[in-house]
Amino acid sequence: MGKRKRTKVEKTSRTVLAGCLMAGLLLPGAAWAETGAAAETQTAPAASAPASEGGSSAVGSLPALVPLREASEQLGAVVIYKSSDRSVSIQWAGRLIRLSHEGITVEAEGQQTAALSAKPTVGSEGRLYLPLDAFRQAFGIQADWSDKDGIEPGANETAARAALFMRQLASGKVQDAGALLDSQLAAVLPPDKLAALPQQIVSAFGPPARLDRVSVEDNGVHVNAKLSYTSKLKAPFAIEIRFNHDGEIDDLYIPSTPEAGYAAPDYDDPSAYAEEQVTVGEGTFALPGTLTIPASGEPSAVAVLVHGSGPEDRDESIGAAKTFRDLAVGLAKEGIATIRYEKRTREHTMQSATPDLTVNEETIDDALLAAEKVRSDPRFAGKPVVVIGHSQGAMLVPRLLNQDKDKAVDAAVLMAGPAEPLEDLMLTQYENAVDRAVAAGQPDEVVSQLKQQAEAWKMTLGVIKNEAYTADDYPANLRIPNARWWFDFRNYNGPEIARTQSVPLFILQGANDVQVDASNLDGWKSALAGRADVQYELYPKLNHLFVPSDQPSTGAEYFVPGNVPLQVSEDIASWIGKLPKK
């Protein structure tokens, strides 16, 4: 029988998966006595028997067989042998596969999904085997097996390929793992950096012990596999592995904190709007986004939502809050369309983490691309295009307007926008954290650590503020992460730039904001006192995420479910409705 031609992805897969064995560092599988199961199954020849066509192991005249533990652990599964009843349990990505003398059952998310008629076989060397078709059914994937290359998930088996990549890293198979990367990511993550990734994960979260769940989503730019683990410290850990549409890994993202149970607001009426998946920009840094349009199909305006600092997603998910999602559905209720998108440092985390990253590349370029996208959409012809920036996104609005050469933006809303340079605000935040810790009676070691952080930032601040230094020339003994970004941003003062601009502004502030306190609103008012086209609003209980909190904000309440009040969207819509007609 002639062999079919392999695709480019399959050829790459066969090359890079060679030699993946059971060695466990990051995801250790429990040792289990395979020989103990021999009494329950018939004996078969060892794994060194001749391979069948396609490279799969064959034992005697039986169909292609897979060494169960080895193949399972290559996918990051935990294999447990229970001596009391001589059964085997395999835990993988929300699946529980049980093998006993009664047969094979498969549960997914706690519900039995299959009972397989296949019987496991024990080789003469004591290894437990399963027919390849049964292995595929048990794991719910299409995959091949060969003694040379190990487990080979199909080109479209994103979940299994992602799990295999993690296992390769954990097992020290850096060359094999690196061969799964596309050329752009491989340039950013050479072997030494890739090899360091498992230890960085262990240092931050503890050794991951079990792969609990894998979810896969195609967002139009990447096919994302999100792998959720439980560590040996019982701490959750997740990683998003981003594949391009050729099946190569294009980027990685590790959330620093888990999401904490967001609940949609009571004013969220799905019948009041429609959502479209869109792409902002093109090429290497294209961004997936969501366009939310009122159900009427005739919005009165369209808003571009611009993120705060950090690698934010399109919803601005922080803890249990999703500030931008709440705004999108709230504004849709008021007849205003919105476009929101993944931030570049979120969707292209590793590839954007270069020494040359600037504020423009992180925020402004993509915001202007989004504004131009909706401006050119015939459905919004003649409608105002309004930028709504939050936190860092708000303070950068004046710079964005200066760079809006095509005049795509008609008005802007600033939410919790700092009125002072960001580097100065950070020192204020560090010092306030010390004061709060002292007032709360925190242990001396906690207060001491916070003081050290404040002093360290003072030293960094002295370098950033020194006009004699640049990103290419500053003291070598003081390393500044993202130095070019900081020197690009230094002494930036949004209110001073906005003083001479003429685009109408609506500046909102929460009075219970621990990150950007209400004094910043006064800073904007003072600088813009000479402008008649600026409106201000202070909300008594709202924190930095524009979620109400009855207690003074500390940031801890971010992990308590809450929503942006509809009043905020109503106020924005009312202000937009009063803008001069085009």
Short mmCIF file of C-alpha atoms in Angstrom, two decimals, residues 18-208:
data_model
loop_
_atom_site.label_atom_id
_atom_site.label_comp_id
_atom_site.label_asym_id
_atom_site.label_seq_id
_atom_site.Cartn_x
_atom_site.Cartn_y
_atom_site.Cartn_z
CA ALA A 18 11.27 12.15 18.31
CA GLY A 19 12.51 10.82 21.61
CA CYS A 20 9.79 12.19 23.91
CA LEU A 21 9.89 9.77 26.85
CA MET A 22 8.34 9.58 30.28
CA ALA A 23 10.89 11.62 32.24
CA GLY A 24 8.93 13.98 34.48
CA LEU A 25 10.12 17.33 35.80
CA LEU A 26 7.26 19.79 35.59
CA LEU A 27 4.39 17.34 35.31
CA PRO A 28 5.49 14.14 37.05
CA GLY A 29 3.28 11.13 36.49
CA ALA A 30 2.71 8.86 39.45
CA ALA A 31 4.74 5.67 39.27
CA TRP A 32 2.55 2.63 38.85
CA ALA A 33 3.31 -1.08 38.82
CA GLU A 34 2.40 -2.11 35.31
CA THR A 35 3.43 -5.67 36.08
CA GLY A 36 0.72 -5.78 38.73
CA ALA A 37 -1.91 -5.67 36.02
CA ALA A 38 -0.56 -8.75 34.27
CA ALA A 39 -2.90 -11.11 36.08
CA GLU A 40 -5.87 -9.31 34.58
CA THR A 41 -4.70 -9.30 30.95
CA GLN A 42 -3.12 -11.64 28.49
CA THR A 43 0.61 -11.59 27.94
CA ALA A 44 1.97 -10.12 24.72
CA PRO A 45 5.44 -9.74 23.19
CA ALA A 46 7.63 -6.78 24.15
CA ALA A 47 7.64 -3.37 22.51
CA SER A 48 10.60 -4.29 20.36
CA ALA A 49 8.33 -6.26 18.05
CA PRO A 50 8.27 -5.17 14.38
CA ALA A 51 6.44 -1.93 13.66
CA SER A 52 3.37 -1.93 11.46
CA GLU A 53 2.99 0.30 8.42
CA GLY A 54 3.16 3.96 9.43
CA GLY A 55 5.54 3.26 12.30
CA SER A 56 3.04 2.22 14.99
CA SER A 57 4.05 -0.55 17.35
CA ALA A 58 2.53 -3.93 16.66
CA VAL A 59 2.52 -6.78 19.14
CA GLY A 60 2.39 -10.10 17.32
CA SER A 61 -0.56 -10.12 14.95
CA LEU A 62 -2.59 -7.67 17.04
CA PRO A 63 -3.61 -4.21 15.73
CA ALA A 64 -1.29 -1.23 16.32
CA LEU A 65 -0.72 -0.90 20.05
CA VAL A 66 0.33 2.06 22.18
CA PRO A 67 2.35 1.77 25.43
CA LEU A 68 -0.27 3.34 27.66
CA ARG A 69 1.77 5.00 30.37
CA GLU A 70 4.44 6.35 28.05
CA ALA A 71 1.99 7.82 25.54
CA SER A 72 -0.28 9.21 28.25
CA GLU A 73 2.52 10.94 30.12
CA GLN A 74 3.84 12.46 26.91
CA LEU A 75 0.52 14.32 26.80
CA GLY A 76 0.99 15.46 30.40
CA ALA A 77 -1.47 12.96 31.88
CA VAL A 78 -1.21 11.57 35.41
CA VAL A 79 -1.28 7.77 35.45
CA ILE A 80 -2.18 6.02 38.72
CA TYR A 81 -2.15 2.29 39.41
CA LYS A 82 -4.41 1.12 42.25
CA SER A 83 -3.09 -2.13 43.64
CA SER A 84 -6.20 -2.94 45.70
CA ASP A 85 -8.29 -3.68 42.62
CA ARG A 86 -5.54 -3.67 39.98
CA SER A 87 -7.11 -0.78 38.12
CA VAL A 88 -5.50 2.11 36.28
CA SER A 89 -6.75 5.70 36.28
CA ILE A 90 -5.54 8.36 33.86
CA GLN A 91 -6.29 12.03 34.54
CA TRP A 92 -5.94 14.40 31.61
CA ALA A 93 -7.52 17.75 30.81
CA GLY A 94 -10.80 17.13 32.60
CA ARG A 95 -10.96 13.50 31.48
CA LEU A 96 -10.81 10.48 33.73
CA ILE A 97 -9.98 7.24 31.95
CA ARG A 98 -10.42 4.07 34.03
CA LEU A 99 -9.10 0.67 33.05
CA SER A 100 -10.12 -2.39 35.04
CA HIS A 101 -11.02 -6.03 34.53
CA GLU A 102 -14.54 -4.80 33.69
CA GLY A 103 -13.36 -2.70 30.75
CA ILE A 104 -12.50 0.91 29.95
CA THR A 105 -14.68 3.89 30.83
CA VAL A 106 -14.15 7.55 30.01
CA GLU A 107 -15.56 10.49 31.97
CA ALA A 108 -15.38 14.11 30.85
CA GLU A 109 -16.25 16.89 33.29
CA GLY A 110 -17.68 14.29 35.68
CA GLN A 111 -20.01 12.69 33.13
CA GLN A 112 -19.38 9.28 31.58
CA THR A 113 -19.00 9.75 27.85
CA ALA A 114 -17.84 6.34 26.64
CA ALA A 115 -17.41 2.70 27.56
CA LEU A 116 -14.82 1.08 25.33
CA SER A 117 -14.86 -2.58 24.41
CA ALA A 118 -11.11 -2.72 23.78
CA LYS A 119 -8.97 -4.66 26.24
CA PRO A 120 -5.54 -3.55 27.45
CA THR A 121 -2.64 -5.91 26.80
CA VAL A 122 0.50 -6.47 28.86
CA GLY A 123 3.79 -7.03 27.07
CA SER A 124 6.33 -9.54 28.30
CA GLU A 125 8.39 -6.71 29.78
CA GLY A 126 5.40 -5.63 31.88
CA ARG A 127 4.32 -2.58 29.89
CA LEU A 128 0.60 -2.03 29.45
CA TYR A 129 -0.61 -1.49 25.88
CA LEU A 130 -3.85 -0.24 24.37
CA PRO A 131 -4.98 -0.46 20.74
CA LEU A 132 -4.33 2.84 18.98
CA ASP A 133 -8.00 3.36 18.11
CA ALA A 134 -8.98 2.84 21.75
CA PHE A 135 -6.28 5.28 22.89
CA ARG A 136 -7.66 7.87 20.48
CA GLN A 137 -11.20 7.36 21.75
CA ALA A 138 -10.14 7.48 25.39
CA PHE A 139 -8.31 10.80 24.98
CA GLY A 140 -10.72 12.20 22.40
CA ILE A 141 -7.94 13.05 19.95
CA GLN A 142 -6.58 11.97 16.60
CA ALA A 143 -3.00 10.86 17.06
CA ASP A 144 -0.45 8.36 15.81
CA TRP A 145 2.19 6.46 17.72
CA SER A 146 5.58 5.14 16.71
CA ASP A 147 8.42 3.71 18.76
CA LYS A 148 10.75 6.26 17.19
CA ASP A 149 8.70 9.44 17.41
CA GLY A 150 6.35 8.72 20.29
CA ILE A 151 2.88 10.27 20.36
CA GLU A 152 2.07 12.39 17.33
CA PRO A 153 -1.13 14.46 17.65
CA GLY A 154 -2.71 15.44 14.34
CA ALA A 155 -2.02 18.87 12.89
CA ASN A 156 -5.44 20.11 14.03
CA GLU A 157 -5.23 18.61 17.53
CA THR A 158 -4.39 21.91 19.18
CA ALA A 159 -5.08 20.80 22.75
CA ALA A 160 -2.92 17.69 22.49
CA ARG A 161 -0.10 19.52 20.70
CA ALA A 162 -0.10 22.21 23.38
CA ALA A 163 0.01 19.61 26.16
CA LEU A 164 2.82 17.78 24.37
CA PHE A 165 4.80 21.02 24.05
CA MET A 166 4.54 21.60 27.80
CA ARG A 167 5.60 18.03 28.49
CA GLN A 168 8.61 18.39 26.21
CA LEU A 169 9.71 21.49 28.09
CA ALA A 170 9.20 19.77 31.43
CA SER A 171 11.21 16.77 30.28
CA GLY A 172 14.11 18.89 29.09
CA LYS A 173 13.38 18.21 25.42
CA VAL A 174 14.07 21.84 24.58
CA GLN A 175 15.16 21.19 21.00
CA ASP A 176 11.98 19.26 20.26
CA ALA A 177 9.81 21.89 21.95
CA GLY A 178 11.62 24.70 20.14
CA ALA A 179 11.03 23.07 16.78
CA LEU A 180 7.28 23.57 17.31
CA LEU A 181 7.73 27.36 17.37
CA ASP A 182 7.37 29.51 14.29
CA SER A 183 10.44 31.42 13.15
CA GLN A 184 9.38 34.71 14.75
CA LEU A 185 8.83 33.24 18.21
CA ALA A 186 11.95 31.09 17.91
CA ALA A 187 13.96 34.29 17.44
CA VAL A 188 12.48 35.72 20.65
CA LEU A 189 12.75 32.45 22.62
CA PRO A 190 16.09 30.84 21.75
CA PRO A 191 16.89 27.52 23.47
CA ASP A 192 18.39 29.07 26.61
CA LYS A 193 15.29 31.19 27.29
CA LEU A 194 12.95 28.35 26.41
CA ALA A 195 14.83 26.02 28.77
CA ALA A 196 14.40 28.52 31.61
CA LEU A 197 10.62 28.68 31.26
CA PRO A 198 9.75 25.58 33.36
CA GLN A 199 11.78 26.81 36.32
CA GLN A 200 10.20 30.26 36.06
CA ILE A 201 6.79 28.61 36.24
CA VAL A 202 7.81 26.51 39.23
CA SER A 203 9.22 29.56 41.03
CA ALA A 204 6.01 31.53 40.50
CA PHE A 205 3.35 28.86 41.04
CA GLY A 206 5.00 25.70 42.33
CA PRO A 207 5.45 22.52 40.28
CA PRO A 208 2.29 21.86 38.23
#
